[in-house]
């Protein structure tokens, strides 16, 4: 038996609890099959925490996460809370938990399953061989810079500031090079260095450390061009490393290569092996409570957790293989179904994947 690992579960709002329930079923199945042991502790987070505790990230939830080996997060937010007063905004919730846990690196793989090429809006020949990772800086940039309002000559003005220091850039870019070294040795550094000072510092930093990774082929791509090239030549990208907001946007775009944002998993990491694992998507208020959300992004996030935090490689591969086999057998939730009348629900998809996990 493996030693007991403490998992902090913050399911959140909307479809968060629905998809997290399926991920936990998968973890329970791998306990049986691979002799793993997990202790789950649940905490309030997001809108539900605002309603019950008056804050999106209660101290006991944060303490629970800090005391765990890994965090499993669903999604937070919804129309009820999105325009709330300052203290209840994402800065104090989602962004707050990432900062408080020191999770500066967000890894978002976009893998195209062959059998899902028909679910993408791109032609199958364009998608051929697409398997890329977006590495997004997660605790700096414009989401974390000072924000304020002031009276200007033409009425109220709003200011968001974007700040990056060399150390913040260097640690994430190094991770980009290191991940590229383990894959096909191609790194695209994405910035807007023709306009933004933070991007100029980003590019200078990338160029300064690039000679330390001579085996990695580096390209600099401006973010607007990258958004276009992701649809034109997705398979030419292997690892993309970029700042916070660009990575947020480009990874949602990359989701559509896979067929749906319901397919995109993510890992948020800091200096050690501790990590927070969550689907890339949000709380999807438009489909919440209907039992139709795709749980695969969250289930694949568990595979990332096993691989990156615990080193449970065999169990991680077993989960990924089970997902592939279920999709190959033709099972689809609505977001990835071409024939929507045959779509199955969240629980049915979770059950099929659980049944398909083999040792
Ligand atoms: N990590 C997080 O917790 C995130 C939270 N949000 C929050 O989520 C709320 C909704 O944001 P949106 O912009 O609508 O983005 P969203 O990602 O929640 O939804 C965008 C679209 O994708 C669909 N979708 C998302 N996940 C799906 C799944 N698993 N299966 C099937 N379809 C899925 C939704 O139905 C919707 O049509 C907002 O409050 C936002 O702030 C947004 C992004 C990330
Ligand atoms: C609060 C936002 C930055 C959440 C989001 O869209 C994300 O992290 O992907
Ligand atoms: Mg996002």
XYZ file of C-alpha atoms and ligand atoms in Angstrom:
413
model
C 0.000 0.000 0.000
C 1.202 3.494 -0.841
C 1.312 5.999 2.036
C -1.877 7.981 2.643
C -2.007 11.240 0.663
C -4.149 14.109 1.883
C -6.265 15.668 -0.849
C -7.916 19.033 -0.211
C -11.086 19.198 -2.280
C -12.495 22.613 -3.143
C -15.315 21.834 -5.543
C -16.653 25.383 -5.765
C -19.661 26.466 -7.765
C -21.758 25.595 -10.804
C -20.511 22.429 -12.501
C -17.483 22.346 -10.133
C -19.036 19.850 -7.667
C -20.489 17.780 -10.542
C -17.145 17.189 -12.268
C -15.161 16.851 -9.041
C -17.479 14.013 -7.911
C -16.492 12.040 -11.021
C -12.784 12.718 -10.463
C -13.063 11.394 -6.897
C -14.738 8.214 -8.186
C -11.755 7.742 -10.485
C -9.338 8.242 -7.576
C -11.254 5.680 -5.485
C -11.016 3.141 -8.317
C -7.251 3.653 -8.573
C -6.967 3.134 -4.812
C -8.413 -0.356 -5.300
C -6.404 -1.213 -8.381
C -3.027 0.308 -7.561
C -2.965 0.173 -3.758
C -3.113 3.965 -3.443
C -4.614 5.655 -0.387
C -6.252 9.052 -0.265
C -7.843 11.006 2.547
C -10.248 13.630 1.195
C -11.027 16.795 3.095
C -13.585 19.231 1.684
C -13.508 23.024 2.007
C -15.727 25.918 1.024
C -14.387 28.044 -1.802
C -15.762 30.591 -4.260
C -19.365 31.769 -4.434
C -20.614 29.141 -2.023
C -18.052 30.359 0.517
C -19.191 33.957 -0.027
C -22.771 32.889 0.711
C -21.906 30.824 3.767
C -18.900 32.669 5.175
C -18.809 36.093 3.546
C -15.465 35.503 1.824
C -14.469 33.403 -1.217
C -11.401 31.931 0.476
C -12.021 31.289 4.182
C -8.899 30.895 6.300
C -9.789 27.294 7.241
C -10.024 26.363 3.544
C -6.621 27.903 2.885
C -5.142 26.139 5.933
C -6.639 22.845 4.748
C -5.020 23.331 1.304
C -1.677 24.233 2.870
C -1.829 21.108 5.024
C -2.575 18.812 2.085
C -0.377 16.960 -0.394
C -2.429 18.202 -3.365
C -5.546 20.243 -4.040
C -8.384 19.195 -6.342
C -10.382 22.209 -7.473
C -13.607 22.309 -9.498
C -14.468 25.827 -10.600
C -15.727 28.994 -9.009
C -17.903 31.946 -9.866
C -21.217 32.674 -11.470
C -23.496 35.598 -12.240
C -24.646 35.797 -8.639
C -21.166 36.771 -7.449
C -19.235 38.037 -10.490
C -19.885 41.742 -9.966
C -19.763 41.792 -6.235
C -17.907 44.340 -4.144
C -14.141 44.426 -4.227
C -13.458 41.984 -1.403
C -15.488 39.253 -3.124
C -13.837 39.346 -6.583
C -11.554 36.639 -8.111
C -8.505 38.535 -6.816
C -9.391 37.303 -3.347
C -10.684 33.866 -4.437
C -9.102 32.041 -7.359
C -6.180 34.407 -7.757
C -5.808 34.566 -3.983
C -5.503 30.794 -3.538
C -2.902 30.544 -6.327
C -0.817 33.341 -4.813
C -1.181 32.093 -1.236
C -0.028 28.610 -2.276
C 2.876 29.986 -4.352
C 1.637 28.331 -7.540
C 3.411 30.364 -10.200
C 3.252 27.833 -13.004
C 0.112 26.635 -14.732
C 0.551 23.690 -17.075
C -2.254 23.191 -19.579
C -1.840 20.307 -22.024
C -3.984 20.271 -25.174
C -3.962 16.780 -26.617
C -6.082 15.999 -29.650
C -7.656 12.554 -29.435
C -7.901 11.098 -32.961
C -11.510 10.054 -32.463
C -12.485 13.600 -31.453
C -11.191 15.333 -34.567
C -14.785 15.538 -35.793
C -15.700 17.553 -32.668
C -13.197 20.287 -33.470
C -14.028 23.187 -35.738
C -10.673 22.652 -37.492
C -10.052 20.282 -40.399
C -8.611 16.883 -39.345
C -5.496 17.401 -41.512
C -4.720 20.685 -39.700
C -5.091 18.952 -36.319
C -2.928 15.946 -37.275
C -0.235 15.397 -34.619
C -1.378 18.222 -32.328
C -0.123 17.662 -28.792
C 0.966 20.861 -27.093
C 1.356 22.327 -23.630
C 0.696 25.902 -22.635
C 2.793 26.917 -19.629
C 1.217 30.008 -18.181
C 2.780 32.263 -15.553
C 0.152 32.276 -12.813
C 0.896 34.749 -10.040
C 2.041 37.914 -11.807
C 1.134 40.260 -14.621
C -1.976 42.311 -15.134
C -4.293 40.083 -13.068
C -2.202 40.840 -9.986
C -1.117 44.427 -10.662
C -2.557 47.431 -8.886
C -6.075 48.301 -10.064
C -7.914 51.510 -9.384
C -10.380 54.054 -10.640
C -9.947 57.818 -10.856
C -11.702 60.846 -12.230
C -10.170 61.881 -15.556
C -10.845 64.715 -17.981
C -13.560 62.623 -19.647
C -15.132 61.079 -16.571
C -14.161 57.968 -14.705
C -11.026 56.069 -15.742
C -10.059 52.524 -14.770
C -6.418 51.463 -14.499
C -4.964 47.937 -14.457
C -1.213 47.702 -14.123
C 0.959 44.901 -15.477
C 4.158 44.216 -13.565
C 6.761 41.475 -14.000
C 10.203 41.236 -12.446
C 13.142 39.284 -13.850
C 12.966 36.561 -11.212
C 9.279 35.886 -11.954
C 9.981 35.664 -15.670
C 13.101 33.573 -15.298
C 11.555 30.840 -13.122
C 8.641 30.224 -15.498
C 10.760 30.451 -18.643
C 13.251 27.965 -17.203
C 10.361 25.617 -16.601
C 9.354 26.094 -20.243
C 12.840 25.130 -21.416
C 12.981 22.156 -19.048
C 9.581 20.809 -20.151
C 10.595 21.322 -23.802
C 13.801 19.347 -23.167
C 11.696 16.376 -22.022
C 9.411 16.607 -25.068
C 10.232 17.429 -28.667
C 12.670 20.229 -27.773
C 10.712 23.109 -29.283
C 9.759 26.140 -27.216
C 7.605 29.049 -28.334
C 7.901 32.062 -26.056
C 4.844 34.239 -26.523
C 4.855 37.939 -25.744
C 3.901 41.336 -27.126
C 7.423 42.754 -27.173
C 6.653 45.149 -29.998
C 4.433 47.134 -27.597
C 4.653 46.152 -23.931
C 7.581 46.897 -21.629
C 6.851 43.783 -19.536
C 7.084 41.759 -22.762
C 10.411 43.389 -23.667
C 11.806 42.334 -20.291
C 10.286 38.882 -20.875
C 12.015 38.527 -24.251
C 15.375 39.848 -22.963
C 15.210 37.307 -20.138
C 14.341 34.451 -22.508
C 17.235 35.389 -24.803
C 19.668 35.653 -21.884
C 18.961 32.164 -20.575
C 18.360 30.425 -23.935
C 22.088 29.577 -24.448
C 21.857 27.377 -21.326
C 19.444 25.146 -23.261
C 21.242 24.706 -26.608
C 19.249 21.572 -27.438
C 15.955 23.511 -27.432
C 14.838 25.258 -30.593
C 13.382 28.599 -29.498
C 10.951 30.794 -31.377
C 9.529 34.115 -30.223
C 5.919 34.612 -31.279
C 3.860 37.753 -30.755
C 0.631 36.878 -28.978
C -1.709 38.054 -31.731
C 0.187 36.009 -34.292
C 0.233 33.038 -31.883
C -3.556 33.175 -31.574
C -3.732 32.893 -35.350
C -0.978 30.260 -35.752
C -2.653 28.043 -33.140
C -5.494 27.593 -35.609
C -3.313 27.535 -38.720
C -0.468 25.221 -37.684
C -1.254 23.833 -34.198
C 0.960 20.767 -34.605
C 4.043 22.957 -35.067
C 3.773 24.004 -31.395
C 5.129 21.775 -28.669
C 5.636 23.887 -25.540
C 4.324 27.440 -25.326
C 5.502 29.550 -22.409
C 3.825 32.853 -21.751
C 2.637 35.377 -19.199
C -0.555 35.161 -17.178
C -3.259 36.790 -19.306
C -1.883 35.612 -22.654
C -1.747 32.045 -21.305
C -5.286 32.286 -19.955
C -6.620 33.298 -23.353
C -4.439 31.067 -25.540
C -5.235 27.961 -23.491
C -8.994 28.490 -23.905
C -8.318 28.834 -27.616
C -6.203 25.658 -27.595
C -9.146 23.886 -25.954
C -11.038 24.120 -29.197
C -8.337 22.101 -30.950
C -9.301 19.233 -28.655
C -13.020 19.700 -29.348
C -14.138 21.326 -26.099
C -12.940 23.215 -23.068
C -14.402 20.271 -21.161
C -11.331 18.290 -22.276
C -8.561 20.562 -20.943
C -6.845 19.639 -17.696
C -4.391 21.735 -15.728
C -1.759 21.588 -13.026
C -0.660 24.592 -11.001
C 2.759 24.147 -9.446
C 5.259 26.034 -7.323
C 8.802 25.152 -6.311
C 8.132 21.692 -4.869
C 5.944 18.769 -5.852
C 2.802 20.183 -4.196
C 0.207 21.163 -6.774
C -3.337 22.299 -7.385
C -5.243 20.460 -10.090
C -8.286 21.808 -11.858
C -10.010 21.804 -15.223
C -9.250 24.841 -17.381
C -12.936 25.663 -17.697
C -15.049 27.721 -15.340
C -18.249 26.991 -13.457
C -20.365 26.971 -16.664
C -23.518 28.479 -15.110
C -25.370 27.902 -18.392
C -25.292 24.106 -17.911
C -24.875 23.811 -14.123
C -27.285 21.483 -12.345
C -28.282 19.673 -15.530
C -25.857 16.757 -15.176
C -24.453 17.264 -18.665
C -21.002 18.743 -18.012
C -18.009 16.905 -19.408
C -15.969 15.563 -16.454
C -12.942 14.563 -18.587
C -10.937 17.772 -17.961
C -11.138 17.163 -14.213
C -10.441 13.444 -14.549
C -7.377 14.172 -16.700
C -6.291 16.695 -14.055
C -6.164 13.763 -11.604
C -3.792 11.994 -14.022
C -1.596 15.120 -13.933
C -1.733 15.081 -10.127
C -0.610 11.451 -10.026
C 2.263 12.111 -12.402
C 3.514 15.525 -11.242
C 2.875 15.486 -7.488
C 2.928 11.804 -6.530
C 4.922 10.069 -9.252
C 2.132 7.497 -9.709
C 3.002 7.071 -13.370
C 1.273 3.731 -13.900
C -2.034 4.924 -12.428
C -1.796 8.204 -14.383
C -1.374 6.319 -17.639
C -4.219 3.974 -16.703
C -6.576 6.956 -16.310
C -5.502 8.483 -19.627
C -5.881 5.137 -21.388
C -9.344 4.649 -19.879
C -10.431 8.085 -21.163
C -9.082 7.270 -24.619
C -10.793 3.870 -24.682
C -14.155 5.304 -23.625
C -13.926 7.984 -26.311
C -12.749 5.459 -28.910
C -15.830 3.379 -28.064
C -17.920 6.368 -29.169
C -19.194 7.700 -25.834
C -19.628 11.485 -25.788
C -20.950 14.199 -23.511
C -22.907 16.908 -25.346
C -19.974 19.305 -25.772
C -17.973 16.775 -27.830
C -20.867 14.907 -29.473
C -21.485 15.436 -33.155
C -24.871 13.722 -32.785
C -26.180 15.538 -29.677
C -29.153 13.164 -29.402
C -26.738 10.379 -28.390
C -24.910 12.426 -25.745
C -24.510 10.969 -22.271
C -24.399 12.817 -18.945
C -21.643 13.634 -16.464
C -22.216 10.636 -14.192
C -22.537 8.169 -17.070
C -19.251 9.398 -18.541
C -17.583 9.143 -15.117
C -18.920 5.603 -14.620
C -17.681 4.476 -18.038
C -14.199 5.838 -17.348
C -14.101 4.248 -13.886
C -15.100 0.890 -15.419
C -12.438 1.252 -18.121
C -9.518 1.788 -15.715
C -7.408 -1.347 -15.767
C -4.137 -2.311 -14.241
N -10.907 28.161 -12.757
C -12.091 28.696 -12.539
O -12.721 28.453 -11.527
C -12.662 29.594 -13.582
C -13.829 30.254 -13.279
N -14.427 31.021 -14.229
C -15.717 31.593 -13.832
O -16.751 30.723 -14.323
C -17.919 31.488 -14.596
C -18.392 31.204 -16.018
O -17.415 31.665 -16.934
P -17.484 31.462 -18.497
O -16.805 32.607 -19.111
O -18.879 31.138 -18.895
O -16.527 30.208 -18.803
P -16.811 28.648 -18.625
O -15.518 27.972 -18.903
O -17.446 28.374 -17.325
O -17.867 28.286 -19.789
C -17.639 28.628 -21.144
C -18.518 27.730 -22.036
O -17.971 26.406 -22.036
C -18.932 25.473 -21.575
N -18.258 24.512 -20.698
C -17.334 24.798 -19.745
N -16.962 23.691 -19.124
C -17.642 22.672 -19.670
C -17.691 21.278 -19.430
N -16.933 20.679 -18.492
N -18.530 20.527 -20.184
C -19.272 21.088 -21.138
N -19.278 22.409 -21.421
C -18.472 23.195 -20.678
C -19.978 26.280 -20.804
O -21.213 25.622 -20.800
C -19.952 27.605 -21.541
O -20.812 27.549 -22.644
C -17.531 32.949 -14.365
O -17.973 33.288 -13.072
C -16.026 32.953 -14.423
O -15.434 33.983 -13.662
C -13.950 31.108 -15.500
C -12.795 30.462 -15.840
C -12.026 29.696 -14.899
C -10.090 34.496 -12.574
C -9.583 34.043 -13.917
C -8.160 34.410 -14.123
C -9.827 32.573 -14.061
C -9.453 31.991 -15.376
O -10.020 32.286 -16.405
C -8.397 31.004 -15.414
O -7.591 30.898 -14.500
O -8.301 30.309 -16.438
Mg -9.402 31.109 -18.096
